[in-house]
Coordinates of C-alpha atoms and ligand atoms in Angstrom, one line a residue:
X118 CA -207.9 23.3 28.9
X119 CA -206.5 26.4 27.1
X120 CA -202.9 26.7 26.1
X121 CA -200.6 28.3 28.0
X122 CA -198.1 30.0 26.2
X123 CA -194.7 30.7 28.4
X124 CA -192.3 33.9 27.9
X125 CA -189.4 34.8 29.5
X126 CA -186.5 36.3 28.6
X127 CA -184.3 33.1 27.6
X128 CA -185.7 29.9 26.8
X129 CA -184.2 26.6 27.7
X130 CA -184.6 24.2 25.0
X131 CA -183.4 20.9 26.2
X132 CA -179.7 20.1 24.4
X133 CA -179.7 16.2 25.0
X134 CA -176.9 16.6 26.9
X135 CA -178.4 16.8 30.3
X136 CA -177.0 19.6 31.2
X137 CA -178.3 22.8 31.7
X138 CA -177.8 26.7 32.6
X139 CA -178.1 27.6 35.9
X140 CA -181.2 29.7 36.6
X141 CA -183.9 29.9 39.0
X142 CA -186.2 31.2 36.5
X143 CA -185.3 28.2 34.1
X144 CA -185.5 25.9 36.9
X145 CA -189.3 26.8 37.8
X146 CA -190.4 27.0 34.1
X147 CA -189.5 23.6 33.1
X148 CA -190.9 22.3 36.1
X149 CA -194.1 24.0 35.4
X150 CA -193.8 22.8 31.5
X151 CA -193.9 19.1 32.3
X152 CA -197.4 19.5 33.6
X153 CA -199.1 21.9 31.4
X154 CA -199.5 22.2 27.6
X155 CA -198.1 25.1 25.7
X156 CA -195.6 26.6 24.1
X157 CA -192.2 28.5 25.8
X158 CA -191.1 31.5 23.4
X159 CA -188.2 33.7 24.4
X160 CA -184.9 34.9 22.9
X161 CA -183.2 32.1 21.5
X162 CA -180.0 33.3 23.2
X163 CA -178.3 33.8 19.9
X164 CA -177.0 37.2 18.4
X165 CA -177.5 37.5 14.7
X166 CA -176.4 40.3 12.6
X167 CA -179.2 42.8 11.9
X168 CA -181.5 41.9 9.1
X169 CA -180.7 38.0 10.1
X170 CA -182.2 37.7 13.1
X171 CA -185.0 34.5 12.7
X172 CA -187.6 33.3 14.9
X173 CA -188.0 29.6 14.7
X174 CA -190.1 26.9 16.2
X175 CA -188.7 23.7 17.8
X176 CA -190.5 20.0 18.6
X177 CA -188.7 18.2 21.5
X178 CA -190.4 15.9 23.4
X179 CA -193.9 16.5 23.2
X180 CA -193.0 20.1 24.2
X181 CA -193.1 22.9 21.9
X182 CA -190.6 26.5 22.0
X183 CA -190.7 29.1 20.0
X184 CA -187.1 31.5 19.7
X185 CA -186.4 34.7 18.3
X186 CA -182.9 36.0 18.1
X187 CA -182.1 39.2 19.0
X188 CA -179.4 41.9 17.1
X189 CA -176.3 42.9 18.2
X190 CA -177.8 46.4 19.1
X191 CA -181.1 44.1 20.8
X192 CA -178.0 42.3 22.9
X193 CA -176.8 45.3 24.0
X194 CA -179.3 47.9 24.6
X195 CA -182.1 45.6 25.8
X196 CA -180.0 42.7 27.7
X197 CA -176.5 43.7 29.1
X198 CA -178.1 47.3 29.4
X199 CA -181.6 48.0 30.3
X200 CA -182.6 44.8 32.0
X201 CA -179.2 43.9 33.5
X202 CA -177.4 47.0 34.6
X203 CA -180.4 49.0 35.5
X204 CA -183.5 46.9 36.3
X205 CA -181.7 44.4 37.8
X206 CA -179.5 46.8 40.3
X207 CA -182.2 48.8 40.9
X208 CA -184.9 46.2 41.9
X209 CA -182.4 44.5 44.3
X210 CA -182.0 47.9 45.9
X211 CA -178.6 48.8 44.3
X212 CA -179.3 52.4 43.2
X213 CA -175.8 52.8 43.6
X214 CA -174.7 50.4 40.4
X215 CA -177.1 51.4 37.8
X216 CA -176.3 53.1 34.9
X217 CA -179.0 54.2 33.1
X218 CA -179.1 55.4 29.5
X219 CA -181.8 56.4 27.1
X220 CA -180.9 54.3 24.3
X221 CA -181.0 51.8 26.3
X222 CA -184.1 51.9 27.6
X223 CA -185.5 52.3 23.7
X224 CA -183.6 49.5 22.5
X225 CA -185.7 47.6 25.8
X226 CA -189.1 48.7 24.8
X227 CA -188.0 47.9 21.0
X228 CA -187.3 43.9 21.8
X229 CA -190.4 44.0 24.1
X230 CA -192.3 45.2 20.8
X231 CA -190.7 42.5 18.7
X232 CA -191.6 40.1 20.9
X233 CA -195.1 41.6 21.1
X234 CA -195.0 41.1 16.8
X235 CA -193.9 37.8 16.7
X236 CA -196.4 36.8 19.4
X237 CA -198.7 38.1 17.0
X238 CA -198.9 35.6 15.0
X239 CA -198.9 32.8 17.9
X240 CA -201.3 33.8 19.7
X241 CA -205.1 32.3 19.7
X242 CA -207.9 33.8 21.5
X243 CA -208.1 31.6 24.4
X244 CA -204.7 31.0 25.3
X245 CA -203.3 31.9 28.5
X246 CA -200.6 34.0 28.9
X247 CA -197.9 33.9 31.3
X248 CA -194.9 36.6 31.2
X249 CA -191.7 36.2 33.0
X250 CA -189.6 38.5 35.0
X251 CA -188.0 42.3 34.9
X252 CA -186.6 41.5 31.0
X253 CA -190.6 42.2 29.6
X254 CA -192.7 44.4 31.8
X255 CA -193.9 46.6 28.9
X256 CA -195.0 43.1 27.2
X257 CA -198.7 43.1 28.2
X258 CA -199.2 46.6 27.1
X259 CA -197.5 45.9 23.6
X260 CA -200.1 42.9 23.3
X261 CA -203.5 44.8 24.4
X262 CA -202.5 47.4 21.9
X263 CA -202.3 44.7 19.1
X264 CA -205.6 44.2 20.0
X265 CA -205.2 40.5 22.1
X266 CA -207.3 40.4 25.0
X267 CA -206.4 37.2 26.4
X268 CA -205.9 36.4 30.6
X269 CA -202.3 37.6 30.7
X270 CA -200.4 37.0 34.2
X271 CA -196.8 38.3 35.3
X272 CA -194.3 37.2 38.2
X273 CA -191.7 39.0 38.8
X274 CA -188.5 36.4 40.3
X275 CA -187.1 38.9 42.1
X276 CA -187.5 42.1 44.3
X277 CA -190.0 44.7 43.8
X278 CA -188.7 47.6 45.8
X279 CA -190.8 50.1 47.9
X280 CA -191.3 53.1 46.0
X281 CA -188.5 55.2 47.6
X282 CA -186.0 53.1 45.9
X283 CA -188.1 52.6 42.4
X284 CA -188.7 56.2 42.0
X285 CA -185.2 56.4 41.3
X286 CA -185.3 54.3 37.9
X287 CA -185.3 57.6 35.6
X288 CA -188.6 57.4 33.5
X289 CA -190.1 54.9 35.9
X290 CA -193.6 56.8 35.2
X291 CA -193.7 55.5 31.6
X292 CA -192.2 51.6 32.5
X293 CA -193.6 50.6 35.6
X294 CA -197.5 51.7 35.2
X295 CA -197.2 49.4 32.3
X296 CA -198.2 46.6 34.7
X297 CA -201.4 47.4 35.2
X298 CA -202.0 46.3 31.6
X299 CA -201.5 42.5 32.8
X300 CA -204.9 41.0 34.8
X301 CA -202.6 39.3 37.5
X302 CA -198.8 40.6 38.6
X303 CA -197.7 37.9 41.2
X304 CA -194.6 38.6 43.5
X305 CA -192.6 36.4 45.8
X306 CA -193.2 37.4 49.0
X307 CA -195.8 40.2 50.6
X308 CA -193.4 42.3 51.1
X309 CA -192.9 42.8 47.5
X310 CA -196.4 42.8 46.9
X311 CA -196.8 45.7 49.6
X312 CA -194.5 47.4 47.7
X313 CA -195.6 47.2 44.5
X314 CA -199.3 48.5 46.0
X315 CA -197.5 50.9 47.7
X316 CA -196.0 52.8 44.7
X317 CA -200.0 52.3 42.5
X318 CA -201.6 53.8 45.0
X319 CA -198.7 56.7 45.9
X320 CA -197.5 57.5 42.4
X321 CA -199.8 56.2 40.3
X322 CA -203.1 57.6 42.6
X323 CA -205.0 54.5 41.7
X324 CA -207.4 53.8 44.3
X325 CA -208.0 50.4 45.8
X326 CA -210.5 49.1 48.9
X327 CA -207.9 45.7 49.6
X328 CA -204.4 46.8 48.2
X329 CA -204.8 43.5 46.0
X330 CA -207.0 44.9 43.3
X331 CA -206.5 48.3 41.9
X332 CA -208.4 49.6 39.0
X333 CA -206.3 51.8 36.0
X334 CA -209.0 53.2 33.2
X335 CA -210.7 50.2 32.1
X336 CA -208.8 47.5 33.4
X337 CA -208.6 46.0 36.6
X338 CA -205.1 44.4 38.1
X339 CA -205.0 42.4 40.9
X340 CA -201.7 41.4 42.6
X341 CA -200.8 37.9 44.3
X342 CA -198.2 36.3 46.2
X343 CA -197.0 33.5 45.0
X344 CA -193.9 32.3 46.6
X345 CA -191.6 29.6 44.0
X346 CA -190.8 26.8 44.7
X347 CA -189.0 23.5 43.8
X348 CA -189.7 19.5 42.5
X349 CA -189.1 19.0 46.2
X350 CA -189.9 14.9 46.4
X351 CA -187.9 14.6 42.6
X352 CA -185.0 16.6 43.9
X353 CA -184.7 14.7 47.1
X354 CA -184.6 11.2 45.5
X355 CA -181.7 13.1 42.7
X356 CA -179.8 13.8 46.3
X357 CA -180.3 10.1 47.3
X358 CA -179.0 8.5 44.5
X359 CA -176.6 11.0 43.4
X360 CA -174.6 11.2 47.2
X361 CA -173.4 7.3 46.1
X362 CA -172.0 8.4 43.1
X363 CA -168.1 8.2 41.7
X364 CA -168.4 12.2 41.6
X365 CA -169.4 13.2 44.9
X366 CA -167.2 9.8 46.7
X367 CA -164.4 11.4 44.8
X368 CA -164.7 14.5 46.5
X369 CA -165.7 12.9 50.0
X370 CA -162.0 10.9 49.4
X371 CA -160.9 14.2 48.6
X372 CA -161.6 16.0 52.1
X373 CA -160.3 13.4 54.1
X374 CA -163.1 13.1 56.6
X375 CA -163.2 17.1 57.0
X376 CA -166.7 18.7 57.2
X377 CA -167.9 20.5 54.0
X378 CA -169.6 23.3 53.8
X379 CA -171.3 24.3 50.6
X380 CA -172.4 27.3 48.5
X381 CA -173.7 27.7 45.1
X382 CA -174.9 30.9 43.5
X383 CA -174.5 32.5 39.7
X384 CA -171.8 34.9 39.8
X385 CA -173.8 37.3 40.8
X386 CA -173.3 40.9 43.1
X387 CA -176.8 40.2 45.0
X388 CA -175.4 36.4 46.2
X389 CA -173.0 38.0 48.9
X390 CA -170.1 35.4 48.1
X391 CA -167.1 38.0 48.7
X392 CA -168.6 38.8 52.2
X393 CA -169.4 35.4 52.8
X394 CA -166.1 34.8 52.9
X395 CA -164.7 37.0 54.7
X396 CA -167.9 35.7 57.3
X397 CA -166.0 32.2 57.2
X398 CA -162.5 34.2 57.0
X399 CA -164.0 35.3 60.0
X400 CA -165.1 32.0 61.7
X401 CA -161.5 30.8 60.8
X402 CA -160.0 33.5 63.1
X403 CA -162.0 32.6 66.0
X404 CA -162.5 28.8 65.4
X405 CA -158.6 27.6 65.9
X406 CA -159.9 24.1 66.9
X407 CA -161.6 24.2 63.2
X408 CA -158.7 24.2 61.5
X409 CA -157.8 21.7 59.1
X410 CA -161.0 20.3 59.9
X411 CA -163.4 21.7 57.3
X412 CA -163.2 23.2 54.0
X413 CA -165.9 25.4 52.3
X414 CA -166.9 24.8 49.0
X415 CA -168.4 27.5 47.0
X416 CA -169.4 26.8 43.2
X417 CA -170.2 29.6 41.2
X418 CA -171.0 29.5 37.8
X419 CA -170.4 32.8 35.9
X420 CA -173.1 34.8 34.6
X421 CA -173.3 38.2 32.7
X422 CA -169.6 37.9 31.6
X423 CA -170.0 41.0 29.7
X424 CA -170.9 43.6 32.4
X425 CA -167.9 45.5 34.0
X426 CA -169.1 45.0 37.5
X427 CA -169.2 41.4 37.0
X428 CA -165.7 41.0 35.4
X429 CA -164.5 43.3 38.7
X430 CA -166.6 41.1 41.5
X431 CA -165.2 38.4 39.8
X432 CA -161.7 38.7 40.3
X433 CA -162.7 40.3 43.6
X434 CA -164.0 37.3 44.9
X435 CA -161.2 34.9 43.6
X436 CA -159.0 37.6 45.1
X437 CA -160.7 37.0 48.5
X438 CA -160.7 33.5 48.6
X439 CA -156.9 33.1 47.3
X440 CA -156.1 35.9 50.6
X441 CA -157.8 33.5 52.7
X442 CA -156.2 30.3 51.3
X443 CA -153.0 32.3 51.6
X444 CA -153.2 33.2 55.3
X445 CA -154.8 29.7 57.2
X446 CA -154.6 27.1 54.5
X447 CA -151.4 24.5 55.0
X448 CA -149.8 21.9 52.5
X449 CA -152.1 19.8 53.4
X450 CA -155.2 22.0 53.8
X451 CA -157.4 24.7 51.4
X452 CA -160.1 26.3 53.7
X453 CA -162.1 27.3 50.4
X454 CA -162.3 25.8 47.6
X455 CA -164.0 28.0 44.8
X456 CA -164.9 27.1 41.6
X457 CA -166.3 28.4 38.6
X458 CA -167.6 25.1 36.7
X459 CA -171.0 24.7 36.2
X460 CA -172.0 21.4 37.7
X461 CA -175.2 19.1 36.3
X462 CA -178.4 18.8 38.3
X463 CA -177.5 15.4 40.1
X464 CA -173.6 16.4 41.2
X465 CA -175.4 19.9 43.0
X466 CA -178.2 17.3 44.7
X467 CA -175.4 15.2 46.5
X468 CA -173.2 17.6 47.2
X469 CA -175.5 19.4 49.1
X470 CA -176.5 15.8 50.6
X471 CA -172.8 15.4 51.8
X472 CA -172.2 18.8 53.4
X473 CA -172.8 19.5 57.0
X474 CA -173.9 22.8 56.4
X475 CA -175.3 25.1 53.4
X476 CA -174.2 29.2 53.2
X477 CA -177.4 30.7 51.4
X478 CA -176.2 34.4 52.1
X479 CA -177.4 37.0 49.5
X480 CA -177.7 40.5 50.1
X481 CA -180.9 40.4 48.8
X482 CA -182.8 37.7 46.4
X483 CA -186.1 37.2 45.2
X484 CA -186.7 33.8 47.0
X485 CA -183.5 31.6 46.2
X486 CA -183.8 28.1 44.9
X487 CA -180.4 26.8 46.3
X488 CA -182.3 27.3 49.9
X489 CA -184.8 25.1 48.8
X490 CA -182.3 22.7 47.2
X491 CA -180.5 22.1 49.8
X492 CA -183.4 21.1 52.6
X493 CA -185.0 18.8 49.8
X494 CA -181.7 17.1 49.4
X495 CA -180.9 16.2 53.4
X496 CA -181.1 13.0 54.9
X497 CA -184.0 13.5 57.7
X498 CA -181.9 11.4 60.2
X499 CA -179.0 13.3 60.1
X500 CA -179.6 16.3 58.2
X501 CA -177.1 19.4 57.5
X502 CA -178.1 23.2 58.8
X503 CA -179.0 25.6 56.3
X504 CA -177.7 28.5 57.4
X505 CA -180.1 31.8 55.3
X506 CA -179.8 35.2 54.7
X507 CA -182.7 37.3 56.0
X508 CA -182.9 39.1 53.0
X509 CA -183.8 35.8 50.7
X510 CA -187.6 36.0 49.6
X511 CA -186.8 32.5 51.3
X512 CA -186.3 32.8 54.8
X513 CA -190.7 33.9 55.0
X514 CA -190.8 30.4 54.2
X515 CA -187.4 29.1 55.8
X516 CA -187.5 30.4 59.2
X517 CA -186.4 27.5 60.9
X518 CA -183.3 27.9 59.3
X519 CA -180.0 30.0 60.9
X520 CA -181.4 33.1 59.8
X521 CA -178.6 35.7 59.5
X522 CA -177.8 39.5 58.5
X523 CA -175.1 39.0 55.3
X524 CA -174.0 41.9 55.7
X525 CA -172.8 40.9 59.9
X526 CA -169.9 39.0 59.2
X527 CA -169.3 38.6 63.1
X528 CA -172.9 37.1 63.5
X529 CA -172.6 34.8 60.0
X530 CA -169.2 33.6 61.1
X531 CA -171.2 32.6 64.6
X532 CA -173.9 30.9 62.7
X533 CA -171.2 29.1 61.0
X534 CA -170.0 27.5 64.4
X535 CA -173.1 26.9 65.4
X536 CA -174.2 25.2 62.6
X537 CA -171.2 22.9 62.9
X538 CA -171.8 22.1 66.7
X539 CA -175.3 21.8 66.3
X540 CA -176.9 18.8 68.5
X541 CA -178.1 16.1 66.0
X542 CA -181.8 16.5 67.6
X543 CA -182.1 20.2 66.8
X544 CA -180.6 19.5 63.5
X545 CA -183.8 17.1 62.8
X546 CA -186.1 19.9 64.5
X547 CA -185.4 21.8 62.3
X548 CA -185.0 20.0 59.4
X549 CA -188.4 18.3 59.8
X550 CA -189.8 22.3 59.7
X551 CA -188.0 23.2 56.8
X552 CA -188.6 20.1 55.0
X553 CA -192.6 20.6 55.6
X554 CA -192.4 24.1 54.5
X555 CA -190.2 23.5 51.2
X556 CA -192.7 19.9 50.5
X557 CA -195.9 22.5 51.4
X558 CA -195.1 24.5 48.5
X559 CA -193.6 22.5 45.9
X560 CA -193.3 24.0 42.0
X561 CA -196.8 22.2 41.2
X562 CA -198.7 24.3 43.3
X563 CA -196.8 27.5 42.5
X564 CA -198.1 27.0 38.8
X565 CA -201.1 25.5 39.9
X566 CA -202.1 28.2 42.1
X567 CA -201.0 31.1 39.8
X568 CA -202.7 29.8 37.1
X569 CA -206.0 29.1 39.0
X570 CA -205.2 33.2 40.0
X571 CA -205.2 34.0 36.4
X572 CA -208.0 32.3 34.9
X573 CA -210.2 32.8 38.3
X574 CA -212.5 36.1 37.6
X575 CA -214.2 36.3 40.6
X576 CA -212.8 38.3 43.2
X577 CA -214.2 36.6 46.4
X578 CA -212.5 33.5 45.1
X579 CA -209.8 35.0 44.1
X580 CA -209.1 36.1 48.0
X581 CA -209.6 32.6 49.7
X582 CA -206.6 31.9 46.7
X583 CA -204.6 34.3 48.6
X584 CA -205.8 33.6 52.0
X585 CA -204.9 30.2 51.2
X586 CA -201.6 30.4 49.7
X587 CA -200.4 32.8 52.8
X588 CA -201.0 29.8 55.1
X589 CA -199.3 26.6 53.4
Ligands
GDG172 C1 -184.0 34.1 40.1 C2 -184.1 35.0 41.4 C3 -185.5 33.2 42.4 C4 -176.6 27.0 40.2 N1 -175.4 26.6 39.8 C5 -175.6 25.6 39.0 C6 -177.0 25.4 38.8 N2 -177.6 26.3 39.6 C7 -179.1 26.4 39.8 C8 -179.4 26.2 41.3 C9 -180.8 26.8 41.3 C10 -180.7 27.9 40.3 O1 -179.5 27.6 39.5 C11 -180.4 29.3 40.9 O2 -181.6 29.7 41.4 P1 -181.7 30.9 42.5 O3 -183.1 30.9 42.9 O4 -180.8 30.5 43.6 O5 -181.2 32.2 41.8 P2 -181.4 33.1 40.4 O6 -180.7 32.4 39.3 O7 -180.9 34.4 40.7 O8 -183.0 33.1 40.2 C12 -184.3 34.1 42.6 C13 -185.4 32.4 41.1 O9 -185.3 33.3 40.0 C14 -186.7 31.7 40.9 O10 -187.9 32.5 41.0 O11 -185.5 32.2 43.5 O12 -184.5 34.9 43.7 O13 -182.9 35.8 41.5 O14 -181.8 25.9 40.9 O15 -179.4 24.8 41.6 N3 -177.6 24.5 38.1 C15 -176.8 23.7 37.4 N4 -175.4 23.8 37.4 C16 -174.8 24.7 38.2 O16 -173.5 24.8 38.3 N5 -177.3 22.7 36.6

């Protein structure tokens, strides 16, 4: 078996601790780790004075990571600007919050080149590659023009936007082409992958017979759909154990028999949490025999501290949820209780285990893990409603959820009732869909089937791959 050799962005080497960052990305790559050997390089996620900046190597566990730190200017320019206030914004169809700059987008193609260097000296022949997410789409092209032809596969976690909305990335001639230098781009959902065939064949004029393989000057790209997924059977046996434990009794004791309700997201603009609130703000005003009777839990970690729009959504959001405390809770009653604490693994599983219902509303999101979560955690007999935002890369898969327009609060706050009242039969209904769809597609065969993609030259094969992945 060839290597494979991991790269995304940030790289979680295991603390010993057991905890870790909360990340989708993260969360798919280790699963996919455990099963396949290799080596995971990224940024190390330190910042070291310019000059200092070391990349180092690190044994744990029979698994090995490679790190490279990143300047001060690296930090700025490529992270916190580039690949988080425009790419980001932009590929989740917020044209309206990116700021670009030109420095920026130099200091982005400058860490994509020093990771190309450093991979440099990695890299052997027959190694497969696999490249991560919106932080390194010029990666490829920096390799082929060190001369490394290797099989070299990228996914992208979240949106690709059709080209009306990418077009307006300034200089998005000279980034996104860039692509084609990979031999496989996979995407969460055909709609992305439409998208992304869309702008080749508009903007880039390259001709193709299928829309799934185009060919740019020498090289041929094809493009996948490849929809993430989760340790599904793992996950749910964490729930099992986990809804027993002192944590998650404490907070049972703590609600007092109420219903929960339960959200978890990064503190992120493209989750939806402020409007979610205001859906359940909503649901309070027209629910009077709710009252007192459930309390929503929403815990979100913060992310991307350093960005001005995330400092401002921040406060916006505990603003929100302190208005709404402030108008229906009582002495004895909070309606929402938000927190910011990142919780481990286990404590997520059986909280979502104990709630009667899951709020999984972004405005728009790559897939969404916490979706997935949350079905693999239920107990079939008397599962809780997952109630999904349309716009998730998810609800393809998820349809038998409560599928929902975020941006409706009326029809959300509905949903909400709904999922409360919900007959205990059409609860299993449709948690015995769900739980097929999320068990169909577990993180082995997302790897398993990329990687098969990737090293699979043939094109007949490589479209019963698709064929096949578009029905489980
Ligand atoms: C990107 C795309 C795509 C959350 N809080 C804690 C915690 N989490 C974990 C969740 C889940 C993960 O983080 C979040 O994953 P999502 O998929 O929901 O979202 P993104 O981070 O935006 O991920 C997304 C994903 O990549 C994978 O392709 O699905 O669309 O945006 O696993 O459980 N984990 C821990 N403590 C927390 O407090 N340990």
């Amino acid at each position: 078996m060839p290597r494979l050799i991991v790269i995304s962005n940030r790289v979680a080497v295991p603390t010993g601790d057991g905890n870790s960052r909360a990340g989708g990305l993260e969360v798919a790559v280790r699963a996919t780790l455990k099963r396949h050997a290799g080596i995971w390089f990224g940024w190390s996620g330190k910042v070291a004075a310019s000059g200092k900046a070391r990349t180092q190597a690190i044994d744990h566990d029979s698994h090995s990571y490679v790190v490279t730190d990143l300047t001060q200017e690296d930090y700025h320019e490529y992270y916190n600007g580039f690949a988080n206030r425009v790419l980001w914004p932009i590929l989740h169809y917020r044209l309206d919050l990116a700021e670009f700059s030109r420095r920026d987008l130099s200091g982005y193609l400058r860490v994509n080149e020093h990771f190309a260097a450093q991979l440099h000296d990695i890299l052997r022949p027959d190694d497969m590659v696999w490249v991560h997410d919106y932080h390194l789409i010029p990666l490829a092209k920096a390799l082929r023009e060190r001369g490394h032809a290797n099989r070299i596969g990228f996914f992208l976690h979240i949106p690709m936007p059709p080209p009306d909305v990418l077009t307006a990335l300034p200089n998005h001639e000279r980034l996104i082409p860039a692509l084609c230098h990979y031999d496989l781009v996979g995407f969460q959902t055909d709609n992305d992958a439409a998208n992304f065939a869309r702008y080749l064949t508009q903007e880039c004029r390259l001709v193709s017979r299928d829309q799934r393989t185009f060919t740019a000057a020498d090289r041929t790209v094809r493009i996948g759909v490849f929809p993430v997924g989760i340790e599904s059977a793992e996950f749910g046996r964490l729930a099992r154990r986990a809804v027993r434990s002192p944590f998650v009794n404490g907070v049972l004791d703590s609600l007092a028999g109420r219903a929960m309700i339960i959200g978890v997201d990064r503190l992120d603009y493209t989750k939806g949490i402020a409007l979610r609130m205001e859906a359940f703000e909503r649901f309070l005003a027209a629910h009077v025999e709710w009252h007192g009777k459930v309390t929503f839990l929403q815990i979100t970690p913060k992310s991307r501290s350093e960005i001005q729009e995330y400092v401002a959504m921040e406060q916006e959001i505990s603003g929100t949820a302190g208005k709404i405390n402030g108008n229906y809770g009582e002495a004895s009653w909070t309606p929402i209780r938000y927190v910011n604490k990142p919780h481990s693994r286990s404590a997520l599983a059986g909280l979502y285990r104990a709630s009667r219902a899951a709020l999984v509303t972004p405005l728009r999101d790559g897939m969404n893990l916490v979706a997935k979560e949350y079905v693999a955690a239920q107990d079939a007999e008397d599962p809780g409603t997952l109630i999904l935002s349309r716009f998730a890369g998810a609800a393809v898969e998820l349809d038998a959820a409560l599928l929902v327009n975020p941006y409706d609060s009326e029809a959300v706050a509905t949903a909400i009732a709904r999922a409360l009242s919900m007959p205990r039969e059409e609860r299993r209904a449709r948690h015995e869909a769900l739980s097929q769809a999320v068990a169909a597609n577990d993180i082995k065969f997302w790897a398993d089937r990329f990687l098969t993609a990737l090293e699979r030259p043939s094109k007949a094969a490589w479209l019963r791959e698709v064929s096949t992945a578009r029905v489980s």
